[in-house]
Amino acid sequence: MTRRRALVLGGAALACPAVARAQAVRLRIGHGLPTSHPVHTAMQGFADELAARSGGALTCTIFPDGVIGQEIDLLAQAQAGKLDFVKASASVMERIEPTYRVFNLPFVFRDRAHWRTVVENEVGDAILATTAGKGLVGLTYYEAGSRSFYAGRPIDHPDHLKGLKIRIQPSPTMHRLMQVFGAEGVALAWEHVYNALRAGIVDGAENSIGALVVGRHGEVVKYYSFDEHTMVPDVFLCAAARWASFTPAEQQIVKAAARASYRRMNELWETFEVDARAKCVAMGVTFTHPDKAPFVSRAAVLRNEFADDAGAKALIGRIVQS
């Protein structure tokens, strides 16, 4: 969705009369991050917008920090119609819809500006639409930064990963990337990563620098190497059953509230990253900035494998040209 389309949509939603319901509908939102994370703040903004735009007819309760399940379980709950809205990483979404693999492809985005262009244009809209028939209606994306490696030693060349056990999200593409780099990808739920790093069950992980602060990983892993191999967003989705229960006017309001939360998340993330860097330094984390060329060269095989499918090749082409 382009910025212009988002503004038009937002204006249309504001013009809609308050939703006429005999009784307010209480909606449930689930995510696995703590309330200190900007995702939670963006979701609270979504809930506030939804209530305001609907005249109080649509209200939300947010269940954070995995209290009703982690992402895979939350997605299953939404698909079953037991949860109304859910946030999940695009890495996890790959298990439901292979199109989301494109976000897990290394170095497919040139920089943050390129990423934002893609998620705001028709390419981003097309990816969000792929799960409508699978019980999940994609609404918007949330910034989650670029992902790099962190471990007990610097990862400044792909060869430095050889033989290491690296925590990854449950993504087949990330498993394959670890193989290419000579590492073993270990899929672990977020809440288990800190203890796995501390106990040496895994040697390192890959995530944005925020993970070192939010998950306290910087207490046990002291080197963060900015190879920035992927820019994997979070995805905000609505249960298809709940979506179908909304009137067209309500659907318009939900979309507008989601887009407003996307814009808010962009602002929140920039501040969050600056603060996270400062906190990492205070925790004793050393940042390194390796030459990306060897990583890009070694990882190129994944793009070739992904592009074996004509549709996937076309999608990559659209992203590159955005």
PDB file of C-alpha atoms in Angstrom:
ATOM      1  CA  MET A   1       0.000   0.000   0.000  1.00  0.00           C
ATOM      2  CA  THR A   2       1.458   3.365  -0.963  1.00  0.00           C
ATOM      3  CA  ARG A   3       1.534   6.313   1.417  1.00  0.00           C
ATOM      4  CA  ARG A   4      -1.047   8.095  -0.736  1.00  0.00           C
ATOM      5  CA  ARG A   5      -3.384   5.113  -0.587  1.00  0.00           C
ATOM      6  CA  ALA A   6      -2.888   4.880   3.181  1.00  0.00           C
ATOM      7  CA  LEU A   7      -3.828   8.531   3.599  1.00  0.00           C
ATOM      8  CA  VAL A   8      -6.900   8.102   1.423  1.00  0.00           C
ATOM      9  CA  LEU A   9      -7.887   5.041   3.409  1.00  0.00           C
ATOM     10  CA  GLY A  10      -7.364   6.851   6.687  1.00  0.00           C
ATOM     11  CA  GLY A  11      -9.480   9.780   5.534  1.00  0.00           C
ATOM     12  CA  ALA A  12     -12.251   7.486   4.369  1.00  0.00           C
ATOM     13  CA  ALA A  13     -12.302   5.711   7.706  1.00  0.00           C
ATOM     14  CA  LEU A  14     -12.531   8.958   9.608  1.00  0.00           C
ATOM     15  CA  ALA A  15     -15.481   9.917   7.426  1.00  0.00           C
ATOM     16  CA  CYS A  16     -17.332   6.725   8.363  1.00  0.00           C
ATOM     17  CA  PRO A  17     -20.061   7.135  10.955  1.00  0.00           C
ATOM     18  CA  ALA A  18     -19.636   5.413  14.291  1.00  0.00           C
ATOM     19  CA  VAL A  19     -20.312   1.711  14.032  1.00  0.00           C
ATOM     20  CA  ALA A  20     -23.891   0.955  15.025  1.00  0.00           C
ATOM     21  CA  ARG A  21     -23.837  -2.062  17.350  1.00  0.00           C
ATOM     22  CA  ALA A  22     -26.202  -2.866  20.155  1.00  0.00           C
ATOM     23  CA  GLN A  23     -23.250  -3.978  22.255  1.00  0.00           C
ATOM     24  CA  ALA A  24     -19.530  -3.237  21.997  1.00  0.00           C
ATOM     25  CA  VAL A  25     -17.370  -6.048  20.617  1.00  0.00           C
ATOM     26  CA  ARG A  26     -14.394  -6.889  22.802  1.00  0.00           C
ATOM     27  CA  LEU A  27     -11.515  -8.079  20.617  1.00  0.00           C
ATOM     28  CA  ARG A  28      -8.398  -9.979  21.736  1.00  0.00           C
ATOM     29  CA  ILE A  29      -4.832  -9.299  20.565  1.00  0.00           C
ATOM     30  CA  GLY A  30      -1.920 -11.619  21.336  1.00  0.00           C
ATOM     31  CA  HIS A  31       1.841 -11.246  20.997  1.00  0.00           C
ATOM     32  CA  GLY A  32       4.962 -12.719  22.585  1.00  0.00           C
ATOM     33  CA  LEU A  33       6.943  -9.592  23.470  1.00  0.00           C
ATOM     34  CA  PRO A  34       7.107  -7.702  26.787  1.00  0.00           C
ATOM     35  CA  THR A  35       5.116  -4.530  27.358  1.00  0.00           C
ATOM     36  CA  SER A  36       8.378  -2.545  27.231  1.00  0.00           C
ATOM     37  CA  HIS A  37       8.801  -3.411  23.546  1.00  0.00           C
ATOM     38  CA  PRO A  38       7.641  -0.852  20.943  1.00  0.00           C
ATOM     39  CA  VAL A  39       5.421  -3.503  19.324  1.00  0.00           C
ATOM     40  CA  HIS A  40       3.209  -3.410  22.408  1.00  0.00           C
ATOM     41  CA  THR A  41       3.016   0.388  22.282  1.00  0.00           C
ATOM     42  CA  ALA A  42       2.118   0.276  18.572  1.00  0.00           C
ATOM     43  CA  MET A  43      -0.610  -2.264  19.288  1.00  0.00           C
ATOM     44  CA  GLN A  44      -1.981  -0.100  22.074  1.00  0.00           C
ATOM     45  CA  GLY A  45      -2.117   2.706  19.516  1.00  0.00           C
ATOM     46  CA  PHE A  46      -4.057   0.377  17.209  1.00  0.00           C
ATOM     47  CA  ALA A  47      -6.526  -0.406  19.991  1.00  0.00           C
ATOM     48  CA  ASP A  48      -6.968   3.277  20.814  1.00  0.00           C
ATOM     49  CA  GLU A  49      -7.497   4.199  17.154  1.00  0.00           C
ATOM     50  CA  LEU A  50      -9.978   1.369  16.692  1.00  0.00           C
ATOM     51  CA  ALA A  51     -12.038   2.422  19.688  1.00  0.00           C
ATOM     52  CA  ALA A  52     -12.010   6.080  18.656  1.00  0.00           C
ATOM     53  CA  ARG A  53     -12.867   5.469  15.003  1.00  0.00           C
ATOM     54  CA  SER A  54     -15.670   3.030  15.871  1.00  0.00           C
ATOM     55  CA  GLY A  55     -17.193   5.245  18.532  1.00  0.00           C
ATOM     56  CA  GLY A  56     -16.378   2.627  21.172  1.00  0.00           C
ATOM     57  CA  ALA A  57     -18.110  -0.204  19.316  1.00  0.00           C
ATOM     58  CA  LEU A  58     -14.805  -2.085  18.763  1.00  0.00           C
ATOM     59  CA  THR A  59     -12.502  -2.369  21.758  1.00  0.00           C
ATOM     60  CA  CYS A  60      -9.411  -4.485  22.361  1.00  0.00           C
ATOM     61  CA  THR A  61      -7.659  -6.295  25.165  1.00  0.00           C
ATOM     62  CA  ILE A  62      -3.962  -6.996  24.549  1.00  0.00           C
ATOM     63  CA  PHE A  63      -2.335 -10.173  25.884  1.00  0.00           C
ATOM     64  CA  PRO A  64       1.454  -9.560  25.739  1.00  0.00           C
ATOM     65  CA  ASP A  65       4.574 -11.464  26.715  1.00  0.00           C
ATOM     66  CA  GLY A  66       3.324 -14.855  25.546  1.00  0.00           C
ATOM     67  CA  VAL A  67       0.790 -15.123  28.363  1.00  0.00           C
ATOM     68  CA  ILE A  68      -1.635 -16.931  26.055  1.00  0.00           C
ATOM     69  CA  GLY A  69       1.031 -18.553  23.880  1.00  0.00           C
ATOM     70  CA  GLN A  70       4.024 -17.860  21.676  1.00  0.00           C
ATOM     71  CA  GLU A  71       3.764 -16.975  18.001  1.00  0.00           C
ATOM     72  CA  ILE A  72       3.188 -20.401  16.468  1.00  0.00           C
ATOM     73  CA  ASP A  73       0.442 -21.136  18.998  1.00  0.00           C
ATOM     74  CA  LEU A  74      -1.039 -17.638  18.665  1.00  0.00           C
ATOM     75  CA  LEU A  75      -1.273 -18.032  14.894  1.00  0.00           C
ATOM     76  CA  ALA A  76      -3.034 -21.380  15.334  1.00  0.00           C
ATOM     77  CA  GLN A  77      -5.474 -19.760  17.759  1.00  0.00           C
ATOM     78  CA  ALA A  78      -6.235 -17.017  15.238  1.00  0.00           C
ATOM     79  CA  GLN A  79      -6.693 -19.529  12.420  1.00  0.00           C
ATOM     80  CA  ALA A  80      -9.146 -21.410  14.639  1.00  0.00           C
ATOM     81  CA  GLY A  81     -11.061 -18.196  15.379  1.00  0.00           C
ATOM     82  CA  LYS A  82     -10.117 -18.196  19.078  1.00  0.00           C
ATOM     83  CA  LEU A  83      -7.971 -15.045  18.855  1.00  0.00           C
ATOM     84  CA  ASP A  84      -8.859 -11.908  16.880  1.00  0.00           C
ATOM     85  CA  PHE A  85      -5.490 -10.280  16.136  1.00  0.00           C
ATOM     86  CA  VAL A  86      -1.928 -11.562  16.313  1.00  0.00           C
ATOM     87  CA  LYS A  87       1.600 -10.333  15.724  1.00  0.00           C
ATOM     88  CA  ALA A  88       4.075 -12.796  14.231  1.00  0.00           C
ATOM     89  CA  SER A  89       7.499 -12.572  12.667  1.00  0.00           C
ATOM     90  CA  ALA A  90       7.637 -12.998   8.901  1.00  0.00           C
ATOM     91  CA  SER A  91      10.098 -15.832   9.594  1.00  0.00           C
ATOM     92  CA  VAL A  92       7.393 -17.761  11.422  1.00  0.00           C
ATOM     93  CA  MET A  93       4.835 -16.839   8.745  1.00  0.00           C
ATOM     94  CA  GLU A  94       6.934 -18.782   6.229  1.00  0.00           C
ATOM     95  CA  ARG A  95       5.611 -21.978   7.829  1.00  0.00           C
ATOM     96  CA  ILE A  96       2.080 -20.958   6.867  1.00  0.00           C
ATOM     97  CA  GLU A  97       2.699 -19.246   3.526  1.00  0.00           C
ATOM     98  CA  PRO A  98       5.924 -19.819   1.525  1.00  0.00           C
ATOM     99  CA  THR A  99       5.710 -16.364  -0.066  1.00  0.00           C
ATOM    100  CA  TYR A 100       6.966 -14.920   3.211  1.00  0.00           C
ATOM    101  CA  ARG A 101      10.317 -16.593   2.506  1.00  0.00           C
ATOM    102  CA  VAL A 102      11.273 -13.480   0.606  1.00  0.00           C
ATOM    103  CA  PHE A 103      11.740 -11.595   3.894  1.00  0.00           C
ATOM    104  CA  ASN A 104      14.111 -14.315   5.100  1.00  0.00           C
ATOM    105  CA  LEU A 105      16.293 -14.151   2.001  1.00  0.00           C
ATOM    106  CA  PRO A 106      19.642 -12.602   2.898  1.00  0.00           C
ATOM    107  CA  PHE A 107      20.495  -9.180   1.486  1.00  0.00           C
ATOM    108  CA  VAL A 108      17.309  -8.842  -0.592  1.00  0.00           C
ATOM    109  CA  PHE A 109      16.769  -5.304   0.761  1.00  0.00           C
ATOM    110  CA  ARG A 110      19.330  -2.593   0.074  1.00  0.00           C
ATOM    111  CA  ASP A 111      18.600  -0.609   3.225  1.00  0.00           C
ATOM    112  CA  ARG A 112      15.781   0.463   5.519  1.00  0.00           C
ATOM    113  CA  ALA A 113      14.396   2.974   3.004  1.00  0.00           C
ATOM    114  CA  HIS A 114      14.120   0.185   0.411  1.00  0.00           C
ATOM    115  CA  TRP A 115      12.402  -2.082   2.940  1.00  0.00           C
ATOM    116  CA  ARG A 116       9.832   0.594   3.761  1.00  0.00           C
ATOM    117  CA  THR A 117       9.154   1.244   0.081  1.00  0.00           C
ATOM    118  CA  VAL A 118       8.412  -2.452  -0.483  1.00  0.00           C
ATOM    119  CA  VAL A 119       6.123  -2.965   2.519  1.00  0.00           C
ATOM    120  CA  GLU A 120       4.167   0.184   1.619  1.00  0.00           C
ATOM    121  CA  ASN A 121       3.664  -0.591  -2.074  1.00  0.00           C
ATOM    122  CA  GLU A 122       1.681  -3.178  -4.001  1.00  0.00           C
ATOM    123  CA  VAL A 123       4.344  -5.842  -3.404  1.00  0.00           C
ATOM    124  CA  GLY A 124       3.862  -5.610   0.344  1.00  0.00           C
ATOM    125  CA  ASP A 125       0.087  -5.659  -0.112  1.00  0.00           C
ATOM    126  CA  ALA A 126       0.303  -8.768  -2.296  1.00  0.00           C
ATOM    127  CA  ILE A 127       2.294 -10.649   0.345  1.00  0.00           C
ATOM    128  CA  LEU A 128      -0.164  -9.671   3.087  1.00  0.00           C
ATOM    129  CA  ALA A 129      -3.025 -11.000   0.935  1.00  0.00           C
ATOM    130  CA  THR A 130      -1.518 -14.488   0.559  1.00  0.00           C
ATOM    131  CA  THR A 131      -2.900 -15.873   3.841  1.00  0.00           C
ATOM    132  CA  ALA A 132      -6.526 -14.790   3.495  1.00  0.00           C
ATOM    133  CA  GLY A 133      -7.474 -18.321   2.464  1.00  0.00           C
ATOM    134  CA  LYS A 134      -5.488 -19.795   5.341  1.00  0.00           C
ATOM    135  CA  GLY A 135      -7.415 -18.173   8.159  1.00  0.00           C
ATOM    136  CA  LEU A 136      -5.338 -14.996   8.501  1.00  0.00           C
ATOM    137  CA  VAL A 137      -5.922 -11.570   6.951  1.00  0.00           C
ATOM    138  CA  GLY A 138      -2.709  -9.555   6.762  1.00  0.00           C
ATOM    139  CA  LEU A 139      -3.186  -5.939   7.878  1.00  0.00           C
ATOM    140  CA  THR A 140       0.230  -4.316   8.091  1.00  0.00           C
ATOM    141  CA  TYR A 141       3.911  -4.742   8.900  1.00  0.00           C
ATOM    142  CA  TYR A 142       5.887  -3.649  11.942  1.00  0.00           C
ATOM    143  CA  GLU A 143       9.518  -2.592  11.781  1.00  0.00           C
ATOM    144  CA  ALA A 144      11.856  -5.079  13.460  1.00  0.00           C
ATOM    145  CA  GLY A 145      15.234  -3.766  12.313  1.00  0.00           C
ATOM    146  CA  SER A 146      18.016  -5.608  10.534  1.00  0.00           C
ATOM    147  CA  ARG A 147      19.226  -8.942  11.870  1.00  0.00           C
ATOM    148  CA  SER A 148      22.890  -9.708  12.515  1.00  0.00           C
ATOM    149  CA  PHE A 149      24.899 -12.360  14.355  1.00  0.00           C
ATOM    150  CA  TYR A 150      25.931 -12.178  17.984  1.00  0.00           C
ATOM    151  CA  ALA A 151      28.033 -14.679  19.891  1.00  0.00           C
ATOM    152  CA  GLY A 152      30.859 -15.098  22.381  1.00  0.00           C
ATOM    153  CA  ARG A 153      33.302 -14.008  19.705  1.00  0.00           C
ATOM    154  CA  PRO A 154      33.067 -11.713  16.662  1.00  0.00           C
ATOM    155  CA  ILE A 155      31.382 -13.118  13.536  1.00  0.00           C
ATOM    156  CA  ASP A 156      33.260 -11.024  10.981  1.00  0.00           C
ATOM    157  CA  HIS A 157      33.380 -13.581   8.150  1.00  0.00           C
ATOM    158  CA  PRO A 158      31.111 -16.474   7.146  1.00  0.00           C
ATOM    159  CA  ASP A 159      33.935 -18.872   8.065  1.00  0.00           C
ATOM    160  CA  HIS A 160      33.636 -17.707  11.683  1.00  0.00           C
ATOM    161  CA  LEU A 161      30.247 -19.435  11.817  1.00  0.00           C
ATOM    162  CA  LYS A 162      31.615 -22.853  10.899  1.00  0.00           C
ATOM    163  CA  GLY A 163      30.654 -25.449  13.492  1.00  0.00           C
ATOM    164  CA  LEU A 164      28.675 -23.027  15.658  1.00  0.00           C
ATOM    165  CA  LYS A 165      25.138 -23.632  16.909  1.00  0.00           C
ATOM    166  CA  ILE A 166      23.116 -20.519  16.154  1.00  0.00           C
ATOM    167  CA  ARG A 167      19.618 -19.880  17.454  1.00  0.00           C
ATOM    168  CA  ILE A 168      17.214 -19.056  14.650  1.00  0.00           C
ATOM    169  CA  GLN A 169      13.488 -18.606  14.277  1.00  0.00           C
ATOM    170  CA  PRO A 170      11.589 -21.644  12.932  1.00  0.00           C
ATOM    171  CA  SER A 171      12.182 -20.797   9.272  1.00  0.00           C
ATOM    172  CA  PRO A 172      13.299 -23.326   6.618  1.00  0.00           C
ATOM    173  CA  THR A 173      15.101 -20.522   4.802  1.00  0.00           C
ATOM    174  CA  MET A 174      17.098 -19.608   7.915  1.00  0.00           C
ATOM    175  CA  HIS A 175      17.973 -23.267   8.448  1.00  0.00           C
ATOM    176  CA  ARG A 176      19.314 -23.332   4.905  1.00  0.00           C
ATOM    177  CA  LEU A 177      21.282 -20.104   5.398  1.00  0.00           C
ATOM    178  CA  MET A 178      23.001 -21.591   8.458  1.00  0.00           C
ATOM    179  CA  GLN A 179      23.936 -24.642   6.388  1.00  0.00           C
ATOM    180  CA  VAL A 180      25.443 -22.392   3.718  1.00  0.00           C
ATOM    181  CA  PHE A 181      27.510 -20.640   6.397  1.00  0.00           C
ATOM    182  CA  GLY A 182      28.617 -23.958   7.909  1.00  0.00           C
ATOM    183  CA  ALA A 183      26.659 -23.485  11.125  1.00  0.00           C
ATOM    184  CA  GLU A 184      23.839 -25.467  12.713  1.00  0.00           C
ATOM    185  CA  GLY A 185      20.555 -23.608  12.972  1.00  0.00           C
ATOM    186  CA  VAL A 186      18.736 -24.330  16.240  1.00  0.00           C
ATOM    187  CA  ALA A 187      15.094 -23.217  16.280  1.00  0.00           C
ATOM    188  CA  LEU A 188      14.162 -22.039  19.763  1.00  0.00           C
ATOM    189  CA  ALA A 189      11.181 -20.102  21.066  1.00  0.00           C
ATOM    190  CA  TRP A 190      12.057 -16.584  22.198  1.00  0.00           C
ATOM    191  CA  GLU A 191      11.569 -17.279  25.913  1.00  0.00           C
ATOM    192  CA  HIS A 192      14.232 -20.029  25.859  1.00  0.00           C
ATOM    193  CA  VAL A 193      17.030 -18.116  24.120  1.00  0.00           C
ATOM    194  CA  TYR A 194      18.583 -16.403  27.153  1.00  0.00           C
ATOM    195  CA  ASN A 195      19.042 -19.646  29.087  1.00  0.00           C
ATOM    196  CA  ALA A 196      20.285 -21.457  25.972  1.00  0.00           C
ATOM    197  CA  LEU A 197      22.953 -18.788  25.442  1.00  0.00           C
ATOM    198  CA  ARG A 198      23.935 -18.776  29.110  1.00  0.00           C
ATOM    199  CA  ALA A 199      24.171 -22.573  29.293  1.00  0.00           C
ATOM    200  CA  GLY A 200      26.066 -22.871  26.020  1.00  0.00           C
ATOM    201  CA  ILE A 201      23.317 -24.911  24.382  1.00  0.00           C
ATOM    202  CA  VAL A 202      23.733 -22.489  21.495  1.00  0.00           C
ATOM    203  CA  ASP A 203      26.877 -20.495  20.720  1.00  0.00           C
ATOM    204  CA  GLY A 204      25.072 -17.443  19.424  1.00  0.00           C
ATOM    205  CA  ALA A 205      21.987 -16.104  17.728  1.00  0.00           C
ATOM    206  CA  GLU A 206      20.840 -13.716  15.017  1.00  0.00           C
ATOM    207  CA  ASN A 207      18.489 -10.845  15.691  1.00  0.00           C
ATOM    208  CA  SER A 208      18.301  -7.067  15.891  1.00  0.00           C
ATOM    209  CA  ILE A 209      20.294  -5.327  18.618  1.00  0.00           C
ATOM    210  CA  GLY A 210      17.043  -4.877  20.530  1.00  0.00           C
ATOM    211  CA  ALA A 211      17.187  -8.577  21.450  1.00  0.00           C
ATOM    212  CA  LEU A 212      20.308  -7.959  23.511  1.00  0.00           C
ATOM    213  CA  VAL A 213      18.326  -5.537  25.672  1.00  0.00           C
ATOM    214  CA  VAL A 214      14.747  -6.878  25.658  1.00  0.00           C
ATOM    215  CA  GLY A 215      15.908 -10.480  26.060  1.00  0.00           C
ATOM    216  CA  ARG A 216      18.954  -9.529  28.185  1.00  0.00           C
ATOM    217  CA  HIS A 217      21.141 -11.484  25.760  1.00  0.00           C
ATOM    218  CA  GLY A 218      23.817  -8.812  26.124  1.00  0.00           C
ATOM    219  CA  GLU A 219      24.430 -10.122  29.647  1.00  0.00           C
ATOM    220  CA  VAL A 220      25.853 -13.382  28.279  1.00  0.00           C
ATOM    221  CA  VAL A 221      26.949 -12.625  24.691  1.00  0.00           C
ATOM    222  CA  LYS A 222      29.423  -9.798  24.273  1.00  0.00           C
ATOM    223  CA  TYR A 223      30.018  -9.473  20.511  1.00  0.00           C
ATOM    224  CA  TYR A 224      27.498  -8.188  17.982  1.00  0.00           C
ATOM    225  CA  SER A 225      28.609  -8.169  14.343  1.00  0.00           C
ATOM    226  CA  PHE A 226      26.632  -5.944  11.980  1.00  0.00           C
ATOM    227  CA  ASP A 227      26.465  -8.123   8.876  1.00  0.00           C
ATOM    228  CA  GLU A 228      22.744  -7.183   8.590  1.00  0.00           C
ATOM    229  CA  HIS A 229      21.876 -10.277   6.583  1.00  0.00           C
ATOM    230  CA  THR A 230      18.095  -9.827   6.720  1.00  0.00           C
ATOM    231  CA  MET A 231      15.389  -7.270   7.476  1.00  0.00           C
ATOM    232  CA  VAL A 232      12.558  -9.459   8.714  1.00  0.00           C
ATOM    233  CA  PRO A 233       9.433  -7.532   9.720  1.00  0.00           C
ATOM    234  CA  ASP A 234       6.733  -8.471  12.146  1.00  0.00           C
ATOM    235  CA  VAL A 235       3.296  -8.944  10.614  1.00  0.00           C
ATOM    236  CA  PHE A 236       0.009  -7.851  12.192  1.00  0.00           C
ATOM    237  CA  LEU A 237      -2.893 -10.097  11.192  1.00  0.00           C
ATOM    238  CA  CYS A 238      -6.592 -10.518  11.829  1.00  0.00           C
ATOM    239  CA  ALA A 239      -8.325 -13.877  12.162  1.00  0.00           C
ATOM    240  CA  ALA A 240     -10.243 -14.507   8.940  1.00  0.00           C
ATOM    241  CA  ALA A 241     -13.356 -15.535  10.867  1.00  0.00           C
ATOM    242  CA  ARG A 242     -13.339 -12.272  12.806  1.00  0.00           C
ATOM    243  CA  TRP A 243     -12.649 -10.292   9.646  1.00  0.00           C
ATOM    244  CA  ALA A 244     -15.668 -11.842   7.959  1.00  0.00           C
ATOM    245  CA  SER A 245     -17.825 -10.792  10.925  1.00  0.00           C
ATOM    246  CA  PHE A 246     -16.980  -7.114  10.407  1.00  0.00           C
ATOM    247  CA  THR A 247     -19.169  -4.931   8.214  1.00  0.00           C
ATOM    248  CA  PRO A 248     -17.437  -3.202   5.261  1.00  0.00           C
ATOM    249  CA  ALA A 249     -17.341   0.017   7.307  1.00  0.00           C
ATOM    250  CA  GLU A 250     -15.731  -1.804  10.227  1.00  0.00           C
ATOM    251  CA  GLN A 251     -13.173  -3.428   7.938  1.00  0.00           C
ATOM    252  CA  GLN A 252     -12.252   0.000   6.664  1.00  0.00           C
ATOM    253  CA  ILE A 253     -11.817   1.254  10.215  1.00  0.00           C
ATOM    254  CA  VAL A 254      -9.647  -1.732  11.164  1.00  0.00           C
ATOM    255  CA  LYS A 255      -7.397  -1.170   8.134  1.00  0.00           C
ATOM    256  CA  ALA A 256      -7.007   2.518   8.911  1.00  0.00           C
ATOM    257  CA  ALA A 257      -6.168   1.821  12.560  1.00  0.00           C
ATOM    258  CA  ALA A 258      -3.591  -0.774  11.486  1.00  0.00           C
ATOM    259  CA  ARG A 259      -1.917   1.639   9.077  1.00  0.00           C
ATOM    260  CA  ALA A 260      -1.788   4.292  11.786  1.00  0.00           C
ATOM    261  CA  SER A 261      -0.075   1.780  14.087  1.00  0.00           C
ATOM    262  CA  TYR A 262       2.441   1.008  11.304  1.00  0.00           C
ATOM    263  CA  ARG A 263       3.427   4.659  11.079  1.00  0.00           C
ATOM    264  CA  ARG A 264       3.641   4.881  14.855  1.00  0.00           C
ATOM    265  CA  MET A 265       5.830   1.775  14.971  1.00  0.00           C
ATOM    266  CA  ASN A 266       8.300   3.327  12.523  1.00  0.00           C
ATOM    267  CA  GLU A 267       8.741   6.278  14.874  1.00  0.00           C
ATOM    268  CA  LEU A 268       9.014   4.088  17.942  1.00  0.00           C
ATOM    269  CA  TRP A 269      11.576   1.758  16.387  1.00  0.00           C
ATOM    270  CA  GLU A 270      14.042   4.496  15.511  1.00  0.00           C
ATOM    271  CA  THR A 271      14.075   5.728  19.108  1.00  0.00           C
ATOM    272  CA  PHE A 272      14.200   2.154  20.408  1.00  0.00           C
ATOM    273  CA  GLU A 273      17.295   1.297  18.347  1.00  0.00           C
ATOM    274  CA  VAL A 274      19.224   4.368  19.519  1.00  0.00           C
ATOM    275  CA  ASP A 275      18.396   3.557  23.132  1.00  0.00           C
ATOM    276  CA  ALA A 276      19.254  -0.136  22.643  1.00  0.00           C
ATOM    277  CA  ARG A 277      22.709   0.692  21.277  1.00  0.00           C
ATOM    278  CA  ALA A 278      23.497   2.829  24.303  1.00  0.00           C
ATOM    279  CA  LYS A 279      22.293   0.118  26.686  1.00  0.00           C
ATOM    280  CA  CYS A 280      24.342  -2.526  24.867  1.00  0.00           C
ATOM    281  CA  VAL A 281      27.497  -0.458  25.307  1.00  0.00           C
ATOM    282  CA  ALA A 282      26.702  -0.108  29.012  1.00  0.00           C
ATOM    283  CA  MET A 283      26.310  -3.910  29.188  1.00  0.00           C
ATOM    284  CA  GLY A 284      29.804  -4.353  27.777  1.00  0.00           C
ATOM    285  CA  VAL A 285      28.806  -5.461  24.280  1.00  0.00           C
ATOM    286  CA  THR A 286      31.414  -4.859  21.565  1.00  0.00           C
ATOM    287  CA  PHE A 287      30.102  -3.966  18.104  1.00  0.00           C
ATOM    288  CA  THR A 288      31.985  -4.992  14.974  1.00  0.00           C
ATOM    289  CA  HIS A 289      31.269  -3.973  11.386  1.00  0.00           C
ATOM    290  CA  PRO A 290      32.479  -6.743   9.075  1.00  0.00           C
ATOM    291  CA  ASP A 291      32.893  -6.498   5.332  1.00  0.00           C
ATOM    292  CA  LYS A 292      29.524  -7.708   4.024  1.00  0.00           C
ATOM    293  CA  ALA A 293      30.854  -8.859   0.647  1.00  0.00           C
ATOM    294  CA  PRO A 294      31.871 -12.400   1.778  1.00  0.00           C
ATOM    295  CA  PHE A 295      28.486 -12.870   3.461  1.00  0.00           C
ATOM    296  CA  VAL A 296      26.631 -11.642   0.367  1.00  0.00           C
ATOM    297  CA  SER A 297      28.689 -13.879  -1.919  1.00  0.00           C
ATOM    298  CA  ARG A 298      28.258 -17.002   0.209  1.00  0.00           C
ATOM    299  CA  ALA A 299      24.513 -16.427   0.683  1.00  0.00           C
ATOM    300  CA  ALA A 300      23.778 -15.791  -3.021  1.00  0.00           C
ATOM    301  CA  VAL A 301      22.946 -19.470  -3.527  1.00  0.00           C
ATOM    302  CA  LEU A 302      19.743 -19.033  -1.499  1.00  0.00           C
ATOM    303  CA  ARG A 303      18.342 -16.454  -3.875  1.00  0.00           C
ATOM    304  CA  ASN A 304      19.059 -18.802  -6.782  1.00  0.00           C
ATOM    305  CA  GLU A 305      17.296 -21.660  -5.004  1.00  0.00           C
ATOM    306  CA  PHE A 306      14.313 -19.488  -4.112  1.00  0.00           C
ATOM    307  CA  ALA A 307      14.058 -18.198  -7.683  1.00  0.00           C
ATOM    308  CA  ASP A 308      13.689 -21.680  -9.162  1.00  0.00           C
ATOM    309  CA  ASP A 309       9.958 -21.014  -8.997  1.00  0.00           C
ATOM    310  CA  ALA A 310       8.741 -18.571 -11.670  1.00  0.00           C
ATOM    311  CA  GLY A 311       6.434 -16.749  -9.258  1.00  0.00           C
ATOM    312  CA  ALA A 312       9.172 -16.361  -6.685  1.00  0.00           C
ATOM    313  CA  LYS A 313      11.582 -15.070  -9.288  1.00  0.00           C
ATOM    314  CA  ALA A 314       9.042 -12.469 -10.382  1.00  0.00           C
ATOM    315  CA  LEU A 315       8.485 -11.406  -6.763  1.00  0.00           C
ATOM    316  CA  ILE A 316      12.205 -10.918  -6.183  1.00  0.00           C
ATOM    317  CA  GLY A 317      12.382  -8.898  -9.380  1.00  0.00           C
ATOM    318  CA  ARG A 318       9.588  -6.613  -8.203  1.00  0.00           C
ATOM    319  CA  ILE A 319      11.349  -6.085  -4.882  1.00  0.00           C
ATOM    320  CA  VAL A 320      14.695  -5.317  -6.501  1.00  0.00           C
ATOM    321  CA  GLN A 321      13.042  -2.791  -8.831  1.00  0.00           C
ATOM    322  CA  SER A 322      11.069  -1.069  -6.045  1.00  0.00           C
TER     323      SER A 322
END
